[in-house]
PDB file of C-alpha atoms in Angstrom:
ATOM      1  CA  MET A  52      -6.376  11.060   9.053  1.00  0.00           C
ATOM      2  CA  GLU A  53      -9.828  10.320   7.679  1.00  0.00           C
ATOM      3  CA  VAL A  54     -11.225  11.060   4.224  1.00  0.00           C
ATOM      4  CA  THR A  55     -14.664  10.195   2.902  1.00  0.00           C
ATOM      5  CA  TYR A  56     -15.045   9.259  -0.753  1.00  0.00           C
ATOM      6  CA  LYS A  57     -18.584   8.450  -1.886  1.00  0.00           C
ATOM      7  CA  GLU A  58     -19.742   5.967   0.785  1.00  0.00           C
ATOM      8  CA  TYR A  59     -16.189   4.848   1.604  1.00  0.00           C
ATOM      9  CA  LEU A  60     -13.952   5.821   4.495  1.00  0.00           C
ATOM     10  CA  ILE A  61     -10.182   6.066   4.008  1.00  0.00           C
ATOM     11  CA  THR A  62      -8.261   6.178   7.265  1.00  0.00           C
ATOM     12  CA  ASP A  63      -4.820   5.489   8.683  1.00  0.00           C
ATOM     13  CA  ASP A  64      -6.284   4.135  11.928  1.00  0.00           C
ATOM     14  CA  LYS A  65      -4.360   0.861  12.360  1.00  0.00           C
ATOM     15  CA  GLU A  66      -6.851  -0.362  14.940  1.00  0.00           C
ATOM     16  CA  LYS A  67      -9.444  -0.734  12.177  1.00  0.00           C
ATOM     17  CA  LEU A  68      -7.266  -2.916   9.926  1.00  0.00           C
ATOM     18  CA  ASN A  69      -8.579  -6.398   9.174  1.00  0.00           C
ATOM     19  CA  LYS A  70      -5.243  -8.199   9.164  1.00  0.00           C
ATOM     20  CA  LEU A  71      -6.770 -11.529   8.171  1.00  0.00           C
ATOM     21  CA  MET A  72      -8.269  -9.974   5.029  1.00  0.00           C
ATOM     22  CA  ILE A  73      -4.950  -8.288   4.223  1.00  0.00           C
ATOM     23  CA  LEU A  74      -3.049 -11.562   4.700  1.00  0.00           C
ATOM     24  CA  GLU A  75      -5.502 -13.408   2.455  1.00  0.00           C
ATOM     25  CA  TYR A  76      -5.358 -10.814  -0.317  1.00  0.00           C
ATOM     26  CA  LEU A  77      -1.586 -10.391  -0.277  1.00  0.00           C
ATOM     27  CA  GLY A  78      -1.162 -14.159  -0.143  1.00  0.00           C
ATOM     28  CA  GLN A  79      -2.857 -14.347  -3.534  1.00  0.00           C
ATOM     29  CA  SER A  80      -1.218 -11.266  -5.083  1.00  0.00           C
ATOM     30  CA  TYR A  81       1.564 -11.506  -7.659  1.00  0.00           C
ATOM     31  CA  TRP A  82       3.858  -9.289  -5.599  1.00  0.00           C
ATOM     32  CA  ALA A  83       3.510 -10.723  -2.089  1.00  0.00           C
ATOM     33  CA  ASN A  84       2.384 -14.320  -2.511  1.00  0.00           C
ATOM     34  CA  LYS A  85       5.723 -15.652  -1.277  1.00  0.00           C
ATOM     35  CA  ARG A  86       5.899 -13.477   1.848  1.00  0.00           C
ATOM     36  CA  PRO A  87       5.355 -15.414   5.059  1.00  0.00           C
ATOM     37  CA  HIS A  88       2.450 -14.150   7.165  1.00  0.00           C
ATOM     38  CA  ASN A  89       4.761 -13.118   9.993  1.00  0.00           C
ATOM     39  CA  ARG A  90       6.667 -10.844   7.595  1.00  0.00           C
ATOM     40  CA  ILE A  91       3.478  -9.259   6.321  1.00  0.00           C
ATOM     41  CA  LEU A  92       2.341  -8.609   9.885  1.00  0.00           C
ATOM     42  CA  LYS A  93       5.716  -7.107  10.755  1.00  0.00           C
ATOM     43  CA  SER A  94       5.557  -4.883   7.648  1.00  0.00           C
ATOM     44  CA  ILE A  95       2.149  -3.617   8.773  1.00  0.00           C
ATOM     45  CA  ALA A  96       3.472  -2.922  12.275  1.00  0.00           C
ATOM     46  CA  LYS A  97       6.459  -0.963  10.935  1.00  0.00           C
ATOM     47  CA  SER A  98       4.624   1.025   8.220  1.00  0.00           C
ATOM     48  CA  HIS A  99       2.102   3.828   7.899  1.00  0.00           C
ATOM     49  CA  CYS A 100      -0.990   1.924   6.770  1.00  0.00           C
ATOM     50  CA  PHE A 101      -4.254   3.026   5.198  1.00  0.00           C
ATOM     51  CA  GLY A 102      -7.486   1.099   5.010  1.00  0.00           C
ATOM     52  CA  VAL A 103     -10.571   1.694   2.905  1.00  0.00           C
ATOM     53  CA  TYR A 104     -13.894   0.742   4.452  1.00  0.00           C
ATOM     54  CA  HIS A 105     -17.433   0.308   3.158  1.00  0.00           C
ATOM     55  CA  ASN A 106     -19.585   0.544   6.251  1.00  0.00           C
ATOM     56  CA  ASP A 107     -17.306  -1.372   8.637  1.00  0.00           C
ATOM     57  CA  LYS A 108     -15.966  -3.851   6.068  1.00  0.00           C
ATOM     58  CA  GLN A 109     -12.384  -3.291   4.903  1.00  0.00           C
ATOM     59  CA  ILE A 110     -12.236  -3.287   1.101  1.00  0.00           C
ATOM     60  CA  GLY A 111      -8.822  -1.718   0.401  1.00  0.00           C
ATOM     61  CA  PHE A 112      -5.345  -1.244   1.784  1.00  0.00           C
ATOM     62  CA  ALA A 113      -2.065   0.581   1.179  1.00  0.00           C
ATOM     63  CA  ARG A 114       1.190   0.747   3.068  1.00  0.00           C
ATOM     64  CA  VAL A 115       3.853   3.473   3.135  1.00  0.00           C
ATOM     65  CA  VAL A 116       7.474   3.044   4.193  1.00  0.00           C
ATOM     66  CA  SER A 117       9.307   6.333   4.746  1.00  0.00           C
ATOM     67  CA  ASP A 118      12.251   8.088   6.336  1.00  0.00           C
ATOM     68  CA  GLU A 119       9.661  10.801   7.105  1.00  0.00           C
ATOM     69  CA  ALA A 120      11.913  13.502   5.671  1.00  0.00           C
ATOM     70  CA  THR A 121      12.809  12.998   2.008  1.00  0.00           C
ATOM     71  CA  MET A 122      11.197   9.907   0.493  1.00  0.00           C
ATOM     72  CA  TYR A 123       8.494   7.294   0.771  1.00  0.00           C
ATOM     73  CA  TYR A 124       7.809   3.932  -0.819  1.00  0.00           C
ATOM     74  CA  LEU A 125       4.159   3.174  -1.572  1.00  0.00           C
ATOM     75  CA  CYS A 126       3.391  -0.529  -1.554  1.00  0.00           C
ATOM     76  CA  ASP A 127       0.806  -3.283  -1.107  1.00  0.00           C
ATOM     77  CA  VAL A 128      -1.916  -1.118  -2.642  1.00  0.00           C
ATOM     78  CA  PHE A 129      -5.125  -2.978  -3.413  1.00  0.00           C
ATOM     79  CA  VAL A 130      -8.902  -2.754  -3.576  1.00  0.00           C
ATOM     80  CA  LEU A 131     -10.970  -5.934  -3.456  1.00  0.00           C
ATOM     81  CA  ASP A 132     -12.107  -7.055  -6.911  1.00  0.00           C
ATOM     82  CA  ALA A 133     -15.809  -6.462  -6.209  1.00  0.00           C
ATOM     83  CA  TYR A 134     -15.084  -2.769  -5.520  1.00  0.00           C
ATOM     84  CA  GLN A 135     -12.707  -2.037  -8.394  1.00  0.00           C
ATOM     85  CA  GLY A 136     -13.618   0.329 -11.213  1.00  0.00           C
ATOM     86  CA  GLN A 137     -15.160   2.962  -8.936  1.00  0.00           C
ATOM     87  CA  GLY A 138     -12.096   5.176  -8.479  1.00  0.00           C
ATOM     88  CA  ILE A 139     -11.492   3.916  -4.941  1.00  0.00           C
ATOM     89  CA  GLY A 140      -7.868   2.899  -5.523  1.00  0.00           C
ATOM     90  CA  LYS A 141      -7.108   6.199  -7.211  1.00  0.00           C
ATOM     91  CA  LYS A 142      -8.670   8.118  -4.312  1.00  0.00           C
ATOM     92  CA  LEU A 143      -6.695   6.014  -1.826  1.00  0.00           C
ATOM     93  CA  VAL A 144      -3.393   6.835  -3.533  1.00  0.00           C
ATOM     94  CA  GLU A 145      -4.361  10.508  -3.978  1.00  0.00           C
ATOM     95  CA  THR A 146      -5.171  10.738  -0.273  1.00  0.00           C
ATOM     96  CA  ILE A 147      -1.734   9.408   0.608  1.00  0.00           C
ATOM     97  CA  ILE A 148       0.419  11.344  -1.863  1.00  0.00           C
ATOM     98  CA  HIS A 149      -1.380  14.657  -1.355  1.00  0.00           C
ATOM     99  CA  SER A 150      -1.344  14.445   2.441  1.00  0.00           C
ATOM    100  CA  ASP A 151       0.660  17.002   4.394  1.00  0.00           C
ATOM    101  CA  LYS A 152       2.997  14.207   5.434  1.00  0.00           C
ATOM    102  CA  TYR A 153       4.011  12.964   1.956  1.00  0.00           C
ATOM    103  CA  GLN A 154       3.276  15.635  -0.648  1.00  0.00           C
ATOM    104  CA  TRP A 155       6.747  17.207  -0.428  1.00  0.00           C
ATOM    105  CA  MET A 156       8.667  13.919  -0.509  1.00  0.00           C
ATOM    106  CA  THR A 157       9.921  11.873  -3.423  1.00  0.00           C
ATOM    107  CA  GLY A 158       7.610   8.904  -3.904  1.00  0.00           C
ATOM    108  CA  LEU A 159       8.574   5.487  -5.227  1.00  0.00           C
ATOM    109  CA  LEU A 160       6.507   2.412  -6.031  1.00  0.00           C
ATOM    110  CA  GLY A 161       6.637  -0.747  -8.080  1.00  0.00           C
ATOM    111  CA  THR A 162       3.907  -2.121 -10.346  1.00  0.00           C
ATOM    112  CA  LEU A 163       3.541  -4.572 -13.196  1.00  0.00           C
ATOM    113  CA  ASP A 164       0.074  -3.598 -14.320  1.00  0.00           C
ATOM    114  CA  ALA A 165      -1.033  -0.172 -13.041  1.00  0.00           C
ATOM    115  CA  HIS A 166       1.392   2.224 -14.732  1.00  0.00           C
ATOM    116  CA  GLY A 167      -1.440   4.242 -16.280  1.00  0.00           C
ATOM    117  CA  LEU A 168      -3.104   4.847 -12.936  1.00  0.00           C
ATOM    118  CA  TYR A 169       0.083   5.992 -11.242  1.00  0.00           C
ATOM    119  CA  GLU A 170       1.098   8.176 -14.193  1.00  0.00           C
ATOM    120  CA  GLN A 171      -2.239  10.015 -13.814  1.00  0.00           C
ATOM    121  CA  LEU A 172      -1.109  10.825 -10.280  1.00  0.00           C
ATOM    122  CA  GLY A 173       2.289  12.233 -11.285  1.00  0.00           C
ATOM    123  CA  PHE A 174       4.511   9.153 -11.025  1.00  0.00           C
ATOM    124  CA  GLU A 175       7.007   8.702 -13.869  1.00  0.00           C
ATOM    125  CA  ARG A 176       8.706   5.573 -15.138  1.00  0.00           C
ATOM    126  CA  ASP A 177      12.433   5.762 -14.439  1.00  0.00           C
ATOM    127  CA  VAL A 178      14.064   2.547 -15.625  1.00  0.00           C
ATOM    128  CA  GLU A 179      17.397   4.275 -16.224  1.00  0.00           C
ATOM    129  CA  ARG A 180      17.899   5.351 -12.630  1.00  0.00           C
ATOM    130  CA  PHE A 181      16.639   2.776 -10.177  1.00  0.00           C
ATOM    131  CA  MET A 182      18.040  -0.593  -9.294  1.00  0.00           C
ATOM    132  CA  ARG A 183      16.772  -3.275  -6.982  1.00  0.00           C
ATOM    133  CA  ARG A 184      18.212  -6.152  -5.020  1.00  0.00           C
ATOM    134  CA  ALA A 185      16.063  -9.200  -4.353  1.00  0.00           C
ATOM    135  CA  PRO A 186      16.014 -10.675  -0.849  1.00  0.00           C
ATOM    136  CA  GLN A 187      18.746 -13.206  -0.177  1.00  0.00           C
ATOM    137  CA  GLY A 188      18.517 -16.304   1.991  1.00  0.00           C
ATOM    138  CA  ALA A 189      14.799 -16.775   1.427  1.00  0.00           C
ATOM    139  CA  ASN A 190      14.831 -19.878   3.633  1.00  0.00           C
ATOM    140  CA  HIS A 191      15.875 -17.876   6.697  1.00  0.00           C
ATOM    141  CA  ILE A 192      12.851 -16.366   8.400  1.00  0.00           C
ATOM    142  CA  ASN A 193      13.447 -14.254  11.468  1.00  0.00           C
ATOM    143  CA  THR A 194      10.452 -14.660  13.746  1.00  0.00           C
ATOM    144  CA  SER A 195      11.905 -12.633  16.623  1.00  0.00           C
ATOM    145  CA  PHE A 196       9.599  -9.671  16.388  1.00  0.00           C
TER     146      PHE A 196
END
């Protein structure tokens, strides 16, 4: 899938992903800064990933985990700081949630600071319904992938 937005390309072509840039950004993010690099790389390998590119430079990323039938989890969404404020992140999420693959599924995500953006796209806060379990045994890292 490829979508053009202004001078930016949004694509799910994994071959184009700049994994080093993704590792660096997620390593500094509030949500993934404790994930070991090998886990981030495994999550990319096992997910449907989208990159945003300006010319050939990757400037954004999003990852989708799904059963491919009823639900998806949208995660690790970001646009580099220098490119924020141009609607790129919104277009990235719109491209994903309105795609033939995901538009008929229930979508979930987690955010601390972008509720307004996701509400514009039809996501609703549902604190009464959802629960989460944090990872256990954080010292055990399985590198057999």
